[in-house]
Amino acid sequence: MKVSVAILAAAGGADAFWRMECRGRLGVARLDPLVNYGEPGSHAHSIHGSSGFSDKSSYDDLLKGDCTSCAVTQDMSAYWTPSLYFQHADGSFELVPQVGGMLSYYFLYTDAANPDSGIKAFPPGFRMIAGDTNRRNYTISGTSVKDADPQKSEWASLGQTSQLDLAQRATGFNCLNYGKQPEGTLYRHYMPDKDYLDANCADGIRAEIMFPSCWNGKDLDSDNHRDHLAYPDLVMNGNCPKGFETKVPSLMYETIWATQNFIGQPGQFVFANGDVQGFGYHADFMNGWDEDFLQQAVNTCTNLSGRIQDCPIFNIQSEAEQNQCTFDKNPEVSQMLKSSLNEKTTGVIGDSLPGGVKIAYGPEPADAANAGSHTTTVEVPTATYSQGATVTDGNYMPGGVFKAAKFGVPAAESAVNSISTTTEALPTITEAPTVAAEDDGFTAIRTEYITKGNVVSMVIVKEALEYVTVTTTTVTAVQTVQARQYSHLHRHKVRAANNRA
């Protein structure tokens, strides 16, 4: 049995970000103006953002929308991902409830190769897709599908920084159990099967996807909606490849699905594109920001709390106002949903996915020729449960864990835990500064960063057998970071893995 050993060593530095809260949902529909312009989409999406969204919406259409289902009224962007369904033993499908809408993180990572180049706001008409809806396997060059991720500092030497490799590591499925330490973001790159979800994920699953953030600086879109961008060599941050040196905000979507509602019921979970393992998980983005305003936000909204409330230029609407923004606000879409798209997409919807999508298991791509031709799942990486370290006092830094308050519970009352591991007995974690962690012969598997107040620490996670040792080393950072406590009503436990390893 393998368990983790967490050793803290001194480190410093932080990157600003904000969490765009989209508590409301425009609706669930087969609409996708990027891939299926002017016609019904191939599969259903959960869609958030501007009410100007439609099957053929443009940048101007988004700006003219009457409302947004997101918290910041200046953000008229559109965000969408495939919806998650549960297929019952009798063959019927039921939409899995979303919890708290969706979050879109705007990380302000600069190009590590040229940090002084800054970050450019999305220009008008900018759009992109992350992930590949037809992918049905997991292949990283130079490794077996059964291997867990090596630490990020080894990716380049292992030849694992191709765009194909990075894109596969840009998705994550976080098993939520608020009774123990949270897992790390983008840790598990596949959707666990129902037996695992029932046994381990008492509070559902959090689907995560990171967009590429290195832009070619000229094209607002490309034929496949991907090739005008590239991932930095550590997915979330790192070095941008040649030809893609213009850095834009680094977007990451999170959606929590209440899979726990189906514990004990026979069946399987499947995304609306016919994907049961998550390899084809994807996300779409259409920019709806005024370029000058977004640039101002990039330059000024640099509070390390990540709270949109801490950015003075944002106009924030209530959750109730966000929930009032639905497709009913768009007469064109509302009419489509009563005519050409008159199909049930929520609740128990019948014996097929919206649009008649067939389940495609892989490992071949899920194109029309292969859809429904395979009936068994493919092998998945060996990653099981691995907790992250928790940042206390409600303060979040990319590379740590943000553990939020429960719905309606002040942050001071929320369960915010200190660093621990999964064994029954642990030595006391010392808070006194000591020398850097010694070479103990264990193998480091990844490195993360956390912060608490004005203390910044680096977590080196190592593998051991049968036992756990935890040693803490902290230093006081030169620049004080004020810790904050507040209620983050989405109940997200976030560890957005920092890539400085």
Short mmCIF file of C-alpha atoms in Angstrom, two decimals:
data_model
loop_
_atom_site.label_atom_id
_atom_site.label_comp_id
_atom_site.label_asym_id
_atom_site.label_seq_id
_atom_site.Cartn_x
_atom_site.Cartn_y
_atom_site.Cartn_z
CA MET A 1 0.00 0.00 0.00
CA LYS A 2 1.35 3.40 -0.98
CA VAL A 3 0.75 6.54 1.01
CA SER A 4 2.11 10.04 0.67
CA VAL A 5 4.79 11.82 2.64
CA ALA A 6 4.49 15.61 2.67
CA ILE A 7 7.65 17.58 3.40
CA LEU A 8 7.46 21.36 3.53
CA ALA A 9 10.39 23.49 2.37
CA ALA A 10 10.76 27.25 2.07
CA ALA A 11 9.59 28.96 -1.10
CA GLY A 12 8.08 32.24 -2.27
CA GLY A 13 6.05 33.97 -4.94
CA ALA A 14 2.41 34.01 -5.97
CA ASP A 15 0.21 34.72 -8.97
CA ALA A 16 -3.01 36.70 -8.88
CA PHE A 17 -6.33 35.33 -10.09
CA TRP A 18 -10.05 35.67 -9.69
CA ARG A 19 -12.92 33.19 -9.61
CA MET A 20 -15.78 34.09 -11.92
CA GLU A 21 -18.85 32.71 -10.19
CA CYS A 22 -21.65 31.60 -12.51
CA ARG A 23 -24.32 30.45 -10.06
CA GLY A 24 -27.03 30.67 -12.68
CA ARG A 25 -27.37 28.46 -15.74
CA LEU A 26 -28.90 29.67 -19.00
CA GLY A 27 -30.08 26.13 -19.59
CA VAL A 28 -29.20 22.68 -20.90
CA ALA A 29 -29.49 22.42 -24.66
CA ARG A 30 -27.87 21.14 -27.84
CA LEU A 31 -26.42 24.52 -28.73
CA ASP A 32 -22.82 25.08 -29.83
CA PRO A 33 -22.15 28.11 -32.07
CA LEU A 34 -18.48 27.16 -32.41
CA VAL A 35 -18.85 23.59 -33.68
CA ASN A 36 -22.43 23.52 -34.94
CA TYR A 37 -23.06 27.06 -36.11
CA GLY A 38 -26.66 27.78 -37.08
CA GLU A 39 -27.95 24.26 -36.35
CA PRO A 40 -28.67 21.99 -33.38
CA GLY A 41 -25.53 20.83 -31.61
CA SER A 42 -24.38 17.24 -31.60
CA HIS A 43 -24.88 16.87 -27.84
CA ALA A 44 -26.26 18.74 -24.84
CA HIS A 45 -24.29 21.35 -22.92
CA SER A 46 -24.72 23.11 -19.61
CA ILE A 47 -24.45 26.74 -20.68
CA HIS A 48 -23.59 29.78 -18.55
CA GLY A 49 -23.07 33.45 -19.23
CA SER A 50 -24.70 35.99 -21.57
CA SER A 51 -28.34 35.60 -22.54
CA GLY A 52 -27.20 36.63 -26.03
CA PHE A 53 -25.96 33.07 -26.50
CA SER A 54 -27.56 31.11 -29.35
CA ASP A 55 -26.76 28.62 -32.10
CA LYS A 56 -25.16 31.43 -34.14
CA SER A 57 -24.19 34.02 -31.55
CA SER A 58 -21.31 36.41 -32.21
CA TYR A 59 -19.26 38.66 -29.96
CA ASP A 60 -21.71 41.51 -30.59
CA ASP A 61 -24.66 39.24 -29.80
CA LEU A 62 -23.15 38.34 -26.44
CA LEU A 63 -22.57 42.00 -25.58
CA LYS A 64 -26.20 42.81 -26.45
CA GLY A 65 -27.58 40.13 -24.14
CA ASP A 66 -30.09 41.35 -21.57
CA CYS A 67 -28.31 39.62 -18.68
CA THR A 68 -25.62 37.19 -17.60
CA SER A 69 -25.92 34.16 -15.34
CA CYS A 70 -22.48 34.99 -13.91
CA ALA A 71 -21.73 37.30 -11.01
CA VAL A 72 -19.86 40.15 -12.74
CA THR A 73 -22.21 42.09 -14.96
CA GLN A 74 -19.37 43.36 -17.19
CA ASP A 75 -18.62 39.76 -18.18
CA MET A 76 -20.92 38.87 -21.07
CA SER A 77 -18.85 35.85 -22.09
CA ALA A 78 -20.32 32.40 -22.73
CA TYR A 79 -19.04 29.28 -20.95
CA TRP A 80 -20.25 25.76 -21.70
CA THR A 81 -19.37 22.09 -21.08
CA PRO A 82 -21.12 18.75 -21.76
CA SER A 83 -23.80 17.87 -19.23
CA LEU A 84 -23.55 14.76 -17.06
CA TYR A 85 -26.30 12.13 -17.08
CA PHE A 86 -26.96 8.94 -15.15
CA GLN A 87 -28.09 5.89 -17.12
CA HIS A 88 -30.34 3.74 -14.94
CA ALA A 89 -30.40 -0.04 -15.14
CA ASP A 90 -33.62 0.16 -17.19
CA GLY A 91 -31.80 2.21 -19.83
CA SER A 92 -33.36 5.58 -19.02
CA PHE A 93 -31.19 8.68 -18.63
CA GLU A 94 -31.46 11.34 -15.94
CA LEU A 95 -29.60 14.67 -15.73
CA VAL A 96 -27.27 14.78 -12.73
CA PRO A 97 -27.89 18.00 -10.74
CA GLN A 98 -25.21 20.69 -10.81
CA VAL A 99 -24.13 22.08 -7.45
CA GLY A 100 -23.57 25.84 -7.27
CA GLY A 101 -23.47 26.45 -11.00
CA MET A 102 -19.99 26.75 -12.49
CA LEU A 103 -16.74 28.52 -11.66
CA SER A 104 -14.35 29.93 -14.22
CA TYR A 105 -10.91 30.77 -12.86
CA TYR A 106 -8.96 33.60 -14.46
CA PHE A 107 -5.33 32.88 -13.50
CA LEU A 108 -2.91 35.66 -14.31
CA TYR A 109 0.15 33.57 -15.14
CA THR A 110 2.77 35.22 -17.31
CA ASP A 111 5.03 33.34 -19.72
CA ALA A 112 7.80 31.88 -17.55
CA ALA A 113 10.23 32.33 -20.44
CA ASN A 114 9.37 36.03 -20.68
CA PRO A 115 7.61 37.14 -17.49
CA ASP A 116 7.89 40.84 -18.34
CA SER A 117 5.73 40.39 -21.43
CA GLY A 118 2.58 40.59 -19.32
CA ILE A 119 -0.92 39.32 -20.06
CA LYS A 120 -3.12 40.53 -22.89
CA ALA A 121 -6.90 40.72 -22.57
CA PHE A 122 -9.00 38.59 -24.88
CA PRO A 123 -9.74 40.69 -27.98
CA PRO A 124 -13.26 41.05 -29.45
CA GLY A 125 -14.32 37.88 -31.25
CA PHE A 126 -11.84 35.64 -29.42
CA ARG A 127 -13.02 32.06 -28.87
CA MET A 128 -11.50 28.69 -28.06
CA ILE A 129 -12.11 25.07 -27.12
CA ALA A 130 -10.25 22.90 -24.61
CA GLY A 131 -10.35 19.11 -24.87
CA ASP A 132 -11.52 16.79 -27.64
CA THR A 133 -15.08 15.45 -27.58
CA ASN A 134 -14.07 12.40 -29.66
CA ARG A 135 -11.15 11.26 -27.49
CA ARG A 136 -11.76 7.95 -25.76
CA ASN A 137 -8.34 7.00 -24.40
CA TYR A 138 -5.43 8.34 -22.38
CA THR A 139 -1.97 8.18 -23.94
CA ILE A 140 1.09 10.09 -22.79
CA SER A 141 4.25 9.57 -24.83
CA GLY A 142 6.91 7.48 -23.12
CA THR A 143 4.63 6.11 -20.41
CA SER A 144 2.00 3.47 -19.82
CA VAL A 145 -1.65 4.36 -19.42
CA LYS A 146 -1.38 2.78 -15.95
CA ASP A 147 1.28 5.24 -14.76
CA ALA A 148 0.39 8.15 -12.48
CA ASP A 149 1.70 11.59 -13.43
CA PRO A 150 5.37 12.20 -12.64
CA GLN A 151 6.16 15.48 -10.96
CA LYS A 152 5.99 18.38 -13.37
CA SER A 153 9.70 19.15 -13.20
CA GLU A 154 10.31 15.83 -15.00
CA TRP A 155 7.86 16.27 -17.88
CA ALA A 156 10.33 17.88 -20.28
CA SER A 157 13.12 15.35 -19.66
CA LEU A 158 10.62 12.53 -20.18
CA GLY A 159 9.48 14.01 -23.48
CA GLN A 160 5.96 14.62 -22.18
CA THR A 161 5.40 18.23 -23.18
CA SER A 162 3.82 17.80 -26.60
CA GLN A 163 0.53 19.63 -26.98
CA LEU A 164 -1.24 16.27 -27.16
CA ASP A 165 0.24 15.23 -23.82
CA LEU A 166 -0.45 18.56 -22.13
CA ALA A 167 -4.06 18.62 -23.33
CA GLN A 168 -4.70 15.23 -21.72
CA ARG A 169 -3.32 16.49 -18.41
CA ALA A 170 -5.52 19.58 -18.61
CA THR A 171 -8.61 17.69 -17.42
CA GLY A 172 -9.38 16.50 -13.92
CA PHE A 173 -12.13 14.67 -12.04
CA ASN A 174 -11.93 15.47 -8.36
CA CYS A 175 -13.56 13.00 -5.97
CA LEU A 176 -15.32 15.13 -3.35
CA ASN A 177 -15.57 13.98 0.23
CA TYR A 178 -15.83 16.88 2.66
CA GLY A 179 -15.09 14.54 5.54
CA LYS A 180 -11.42 14.27 4.58
CA GLN A 181 -8.67 16.29 2.97
CA PRO A 182 -9.46 17.33 -0.62
CA GLU A 183 -7.77 15.91 -3.66
CA GLY A 184 -5.64 18.02 -5.93
CA THR A 185 -6.95 19.81 -8.98
CA LEU A 186 -6.16 18.13 -12.33
CA TYR A 187 -4.92 15.11 -10.39
CA ARG A 188 -7.12 12.37 -11.87
CA HIS A 189 -7.53 12.57 -15.65
CA TYR A 190 -10.48 10.22 -15.97
CA MET A 191 -13.96 9.85 -14.55
CA PRO A 192 -14.03 7.12 -11.88
CA ASP A 193 -16.57 4.37 -12.36
CA LYS A 194 -19.73 4.27 -10.28
CA ASP A 195 -18.45 1.72 -7.76
CA TYR A 196 -15.55 4.03 -6.91
CA LEU A 197 -17.80 7.09 -6.80
CA ASP A 198 -20.26 5.37 -4.47
CA ALA A 199 -17.55 4.18 -2.11
CA ASN A 200 -15.35 7.27 -1.99
CA CYS A 201 -17.03 10.43 -3.33
CA ALA A 202 -19.68 11.22 -0.73
CA ASP A 203 -20.15 14.77 -2.00
CA GLY A 204 -20.00 14.22 -5.75
CA ILE A 205 -17.46 14.79 -8.49
CA ARG A 206 -15.85 18.04 -9.61
CA ALA A 207 -15.11 18.16 -13.34
CA GLU A 208 -12.14 20.43 -14.13
CA ILE A 209 -10.61 21.59 -17.39
CA MET A 210 -7.78 24.00 -18.15
CA PHE A 211 -7.67 26.03 -21.36
CA PRO A 212 -4.47 26.74 -23.28
CA SER A 213 -3.19 30.26 -22.56
CA CYS A 214 -0.36 30.85 -25.04
CA TRP A 215 -1.80 32.68 -28.07
CA ASN A 216 -0.30 33.24 -31.51
CA GLY A 217 -1.23 36.89 -31.13
CA LYS A 218 -3.19 37.24 -34.35
CA ASP A 219 -5.98 34.70 -34.92
CA LEU A 220 -9.24 35.07 -33.03
CA ASP A 221 -10.16 31.49 -33.91
CA SER A 222 -8.95 28.53 -35.98
CA ASP A 223 -10.61 25.76 -37.96
CA ASN A 224 -10.70 23.39 -34.99
CA HIS A 225 -10.96 26.26 -32.47
CA ARG A 226 -7.69 25.08 -30.85
CA ASP A 227 -4.73 25.64 -33.15
CA HIS A 228 -4.45 29.39 -32.53
CA LEU A 229 -3.43 28.59 -28.95
CA ALA A 230 -1.02 26.29 -27.13
CA TYR A 231 -0.52 25.11 -23.56
CA PRO A 232 2.52 26.27 -21.61
CA ASP A 233 4.80 23.34 -20.85
CA LEU A 234 3.31 22.77 -17.38
CA VAL A 235 -0.34 23.06 -18.50
CA MET A 236 -1.35 25.79 -16.05
CA ASN A 237 1.80 27.85 -16.36
CA GLY A 238 5.39 27.49 -17.54
CA ASN A 239 7.05 28.32 -20.86
CA CYS A 240 5.02 29.17 -23.94
CA PRO A 241 6.16 27.45 -27.16
CA LYS A 242 7.64 29.36 -30.09
CA GLY A 243 5.02 31.15 -32.13
CA PHE A 244 2.63 31.39 -29.18
CA GLU A 245 4.38 33.96 -27.00
CA THR A 246 1.33 36.18 -26.33
CA LYS A 247 -0.10 35.26 -22.92
CA VAL A 248 -3.84 35.59 -22.32
CA PRO A 249 -5.68 34.93 -19.04
CA SER A 250 -5.46 31.25 -18.07
CA LEU A 251 -9.01 29.93 -17.83
CA MET A 252 -10.04 26.87 -15.85
CA TYR A 253 -13.63 25.66 -15.48
CA GLU A 254 -15.02 23.75 -12.50
CA THR A 255 -18.43 22.10 -12.31
CA ILE A 256 -19.63 20.02 -9.37
CA TRP A 257 -22.05 17.20 -10.18
CA ALA A 258 -24.16 15.60 -7.44
CA THR A 259 -23.27 11.99 -8.26
CA GLN A 260 -23.93 11.13 -4.61
CA ASN A 261 -27.66 11.39 -5.34
CA PHE A 262 -27.38 8.04 -7.14
CA ILE A 263 -25.43 6.06 -4.55
CA GLY A 264 -26.74 2.50 -4.40
CA GLN A 265 -28.63 2.76 -7.68
CA PRO A 266 -27.44 0.41 -10.47
CA GLY A 267 -26.29 2.13 -13.63
CA GLN A 268 -23.50 4.33 -14.96
CA PHE A 269 -22.65 7.98 -15.43
CA VAL A 270 -22.15 9.31 -18.93
CA PHE A 271 -21.47 12.76 -20.34
CA ALA A 272 -23.83 14.07 -22.99
CA ASN A 273 -21.30 13.34 -25.75
CA GLY A 274 -21.51 9.61 -24.97
CA ASP A 275 -18.35 9.51 -22.85
CA VAL A 276 -18.35 7.39 -19.69
CA GLN A 277 -14.69 7.84 -18.72
CA GLY A 278 -14.14 11.56 -19.26
CA PHE A 279 -11.36 11.30 -21.83
CA GLY A 280 -13.56 13.32 -24.19
CA TYR A 281 -14.39 16.00 -21.64
CA HIS A 282 -14.16 19.44 -23.20
CA ALA A 283 -15.16 23.06 -22.75
CA ASP A 284 -15.95 26.06 -24.94
CA PHE A 285 -15.39 29.78 -24.39
CA MET A 286 -16.62 32.80 -26.31
CA ASN A 287 -15.24 36.11 -25.12
CA GLY A 288 -17.84 38.67 -24.10
CA TRP A 289 -15.65 41.19 -22.29
CA ASP A 290 -15.00 44.72 -23.45
CA GLU A 291 -11.30 44.49 -24.26
CA ASP A 292 -10.24 47.67 -22.45
CA PHE A 293 -12.22 46.73 -19.35
CA LEU A 294 -10.78 43.22 -19.22
CA GLN A 295 -7.27 44.62 -19.63
CA GLN A 296 -7.95 46.94 -16.71
CA ALA A 297 -9.13 43.96 -14.67
CA VAL A 298 -6.00 41.97 -15.58
CA ASN A 299 -3.83 44.90 -14.49
CA THR A 300 -5.68 45.82 -11.30
CA CYS A 301 -7.59 42.78 -9.98
CA THR A 302 -4.49 41.23 -8.45
CA ASN A 303 -5.67 40.41 -4.93
CA LEU A 304 -4.38 36.96 -3.98
CA SER A 305 -7.73 36.09 -2.37
CA GLY A 306 -9.20 35.32 -5.78
CA ARG A 307 -12.48 36.93 -4.71
CA ILE A 308 -14.27 39.00 -7.31
CA GLN A 309 -15.50 41.09 -4.38
CA ASP A 310 -11.92 42.25 -3.84
CA CYS A 311 -11.72 43.84 -7.29
CA PRO A 312 -13.19 47.36 -7.04
CA ILE A 313 -14.01 47.69 -10.77
CA PHE A 314 -16.35 44.67 -10.87
CA ASN A 315 -20.09 45.22 -10.57
CA ILE A 316 -21.40 42.12 -8.81
CA GLN A 317 -24.98 40.92 -8.93
CA SER A 318 -26.64 38.61 -6.44
CA GLU A 319 -27.04 34.88 -6.82
CA ALA A 320 -30.79 35.39 -7.23
CA GLU A 321 -30.16 37.77 -10.13
CA GLN A 322 -27.79 35.28 -11.73
CA ASN A 323 -30.41 32.54 -11.50
CA GLN A 324 -32.99 34.75 -13.20
CA CYS A 325 -30.88 34.85 -16.37
CA THR A 326 -32.05 31.89 -18.48
CA PHE A 327 -32.83 31.12 -22.11
CA ASP A 328 -36.27 32.61 -21.47
CA LYS A 329 -34.54 36.01 -21.77
CA ASN A 330 -33.66 35.24 -25.40
CA PRO A 331 -36.80 34.98 -27.60
CA GLU A 332 -34.87 33.35 -30.48
CA VAL A 333 -33.46 30.55 -28.34
CA SER A 334 -36.69 30.18 -26.41
CA GLN A 335 -38.51 29.58 -29.70
CA MET A 336 -35.86 27.05 -30.85
CA LEU A 337 -36.33 25.08 -27.63
CA LYS A 338 -40.04 24.82 -28.48
CA SER A 339 -39.50 23.79 -32.11
CA SER A 340 -36.31 22.38 -33.65
CA LEU A 341 -34.80 21.66 -30.22
CA ASN A 342 -37.99 20.55 -28.55
CA GLU A 343 -36.53 17.68 -26.51
CA LYS A 344 -36.24 16.90 -22.83
CA THR A 345 -32.78 17.60 -21.39
CA THR A 346 -33.41 17.80 -17.63
CA GLY A 347 -34.84 15.33 -15.15
CA VAL A 348 -35.48 11.83 -16.48
CA ILE A 349 -35.29 12.31 -20.24
CA GLY A 350 -36.04 8.88 -21.70
CA ASP A 351 -34.05 6.00 -23.17
CA SER A 352 -31.48 8.01 -25.13
CA LEU A 353 -29.16 10.96 -24.59
CA PRO A 354 -30.27 14.27 -26.14
CA GLY A 355 -29.83 14.12 -29.89
CA GLY A 356 -29.75 10.33 -29.82
CA VAL A 357 -26.03 10.28 -28.96
CA LYS A 358 -24.64 6.75 -28.65
CA ILE A 359 -22.24 5.76 -25.87
CA ALA A 360 -18.76 5.24 -27.33
CA TYR A 361 -16.30 3.54 -24.99
CA GLY A 362 -13.07 3.62 -27.01
CA PRO A 363 -10.16 3.32 -27.28
CA GLU A 364 -10.92 4.41 -30.85
CA PRO A 365 -12.14 7.99 -31.34
CA ALA A 366 -15.89 8.44 -30.98
CA ASP A 367 -16.57 9.56 -34.53
CA ALA A 368 -19.66 8.45 -36.40
CA ALA A 369 -18.01 5.26 -37.65
CA ASN A 370 -17.05 4.06 -34.17
CA ALA A 371 -19.92 5.37 -32.03
CA GLY A 372 -21.50 2.52 -30.12
CA SER A 373 -19.16 -0.08 -31.61
CA HIS A 374 -17.37 -0.89 -28.34
CA THR A 375 -19.00 -2.04 -25.13
CA THR A 376 -16.20 -2.06 -22.57
CA THR A 377 -14.15 0.68 -20.97
CA VAL A 378 -10.41 1.14 -21.53
CA GLU A 379 -7.65 0.92 -18.95
CA VAL A 380 -7.13 4.03 -16.83
CA PRO A 381 -4.19 5.51 -14.90
CA THR A 382 -3.50 4.07 -11.47
CA ALA A 383 -4.22 7.31 -9.58
CA THR A 384 -6.69 6.66 -6.76
CA TYR A 385 -7.05 9.06 -3.82
CA SER A 386 -4.40 11.67 -3.05
CA GLN A 387 -5.10 14.57 -0.74
CA GLY A 388 -3.77 18.05 -1.20
CA ALA A 389 -2.48 20.41 1.46
CA THR A 390 -5.01 22.91 2.82
CA VAL A 391 -4.47 26.63 3.03
CA THR A 392 -6.04 27.87 6.23
CA ASP A 393 -7.87 31.13 7.01
CA GLY A 394 -9.80 30.96 3.75
CA ASN A 395 -6.76 32.17 1.81
CA TYR A 396 -6.09 30.53 -1.53
CA MET A 397 -3.01 30.46 -3.68
CA PRO A 398 -2.58 28.47 -6.87
CA GLY A 399 -0.72 25.36 -5.80
CA GLY A 400 -2.46 25.08 -2.46
CA VAL A 401 -5.96 23.99 -1.52
CA PHE A 402 -8.87 26.32 -1.04
CA LYS A 403 -11.34 24.66 1.28
CA ALA A 404 -14.59 26.60 1.35
CA ALA A 405 -17.38 27.06 3.83
CA LYS A 406 -20.58 25.09 3.53
CA PHE A 407 -23.68 26.78 2.14
CA GLY A 408 -24.77 29.55 4.47
CA VAL A 409 -21.99 28.89 7.00
CA PRO A 410 -19.60 31.74 7.84
CA ALA A 411 -15.99 30.98 7.01
CA ALA A 412 -15.04 31.14 10.66
CA GLU A 413 -17.31 28.14 11.23
CA SER A 414 -16.22 26.15 8.19
CA ALA A 415 -14.10 23.04 8.43
CA VAL A 416 -10.65 24.28 7.43
CA ASN A 417 -8.04 21.69 8.17
CA SER A 418 -4.31 21.71 8.56
CA ILE A 419 -2.00 19.49 6.53
CA SER A 420 -2.37 15.80 7.26
CA THR A 421 -2.24 12.41 5.54
CA THR A 422 -4.47 9.40 5.26
CA THR A 423 -2.93 7.17 7.91
CA GLU A 424 -4.47 6.82 11.35
CA ALA A 425 -1.62 8.18 13.45
CA LEU A 426 0.49 11.20 12.57
CA PRO A 427 3.31 13.00 14.37
CA THR A 428 2.59 16.55 15.44
CA ILE A 429 3.33 19.06 12.69
CA THR A 430 5.88 21.49 14.02
CA GLU A 431 5.46 25.16 13.18
CA ALA A 432 8.99 26.23 14.06
CA PRO A 433 11.28 27.07 11.12
CA THR A 434 13.90 24.44 10.52
CA VAL A 435 16.45 23.64 7.87
CA ALA A 436 15.35 22.47 4.44
CA ALA A 437 14.04 18.93 4.21
CA GLU A 438 16.81 16.38 4.16
CA ASP A 439 17.38 13.70 1.53
CA ASP A 440 15.56 10.76 3.07
CA GLY A 441 15.81 8.39 0.13
CA PHE A 442 12.15 8.61 -0.88
CA THR A 443 11.10 9.49 -4.41
CA ALA A 444 9.51 12.89 -4.94
CA ILE A 445 6.41 12.55 -7.14
CA ARG A 446 5.32 16.21 -7.31
CA THR A 447 5.86 19.63 -5.80
CA GLU A 448 3.12 22.09 -4.77
CA TYR A 449 2.98 25.58 -3.25
CA ILE A 450 0.73 26.88 -0.48
CA THR A 451 0.43 30.10 1.50
CA LYS A 452 -0.93 31.10 4.90
CA GLY A 453 -0.90 34.77 5.77
CA ASN A 454 2.60 35.97 4.96
CA VAL A 455 4.07 32.48 5.02
CA VAL A 456 4.66 30.75 1.70
CA SER A 457 5.65 27.09 1.64
CA MET A 458 6.53 24.48 -0.91
CA VAL A 459 5.13 20.97 -0.50
CA ILE A 460 7.21 18.13 -1.89
CA VAL A 461 5.06 15.00 -2.03
CA LYS A 462 7.01 11.74 -1.80
CA GLU A 463 6.01 8.10 -1.92
CA ALA A 464 6.69 5.76 0.95
CA LEU A 465 5.49 2.30 1.98
CA GLU A 466 3.23 1.49 4.92
CA TYR A 467 4.01 4.61 6.97
CA VAL A 468 4.00 8.40 6.90
CA THR A 469 6.41 11.08 8.05
CA VAL A 470 5.44 14.74 7.98
CA THR A 471 7.98 17.48 8.54
CA THR A 472 7.19 21.18 8.26
CA THR A 473 9.52 24.00 7.30
CA THR A 474 8.21 27.54 6.87
CA VAL A 475 9.69 30.96 6.28
CA THR A 476 8.21 34.43 6.41
CA ALA A 477 7.80 35.95 2.97
CA VAL A 478 9.17 39.43 2.29
CA GLN A 479 5.81 40.78 1.20
CA THR A 480 2.89 40.26 3.58
CA VAL A 481 -0.20 38.66 2.16
CA GLN A 482 -3.29 39.36 4.20
CA ALA A 483 -5.29 36.25 5.08
CA ARG A 484 -9.04 36.51 4.74
CA GLN A 485 -12.00 34.54 5.96
CA TYR A 486 -15.26 34.43 4.07
CA SER A 487 -17.97 32.08 2.93
CA HIS A 488 -17.41 30.64 -0.53
CA LEU A 489 -20.89 29.26 -1.12
CA HIS A 490 -19.94 26.93 -3.95
CA ARG A 491 -18.48 24.37 -1.52
CA HIS A 492 -15.44 24.00 -3.72
CA LYS A 493 -12.28 22.47 -2.33
CA VAL A 494 -9.67 23.62 -4.79
CA ARG A 495 -6.02 22.78 -5.27
CA ALA A 496 -5.01 24.29 -8.55
CA ALA A 497 -1.64 22.61 -8.89
CA ASN A 498 1.16 25.14 -9.10
CA ASN A 499 3.71 24.32 -11.74
CA ARG A 500 6.93 25.70 -10.36
CA ALA A 501 8.30 22.27 -9.50
#
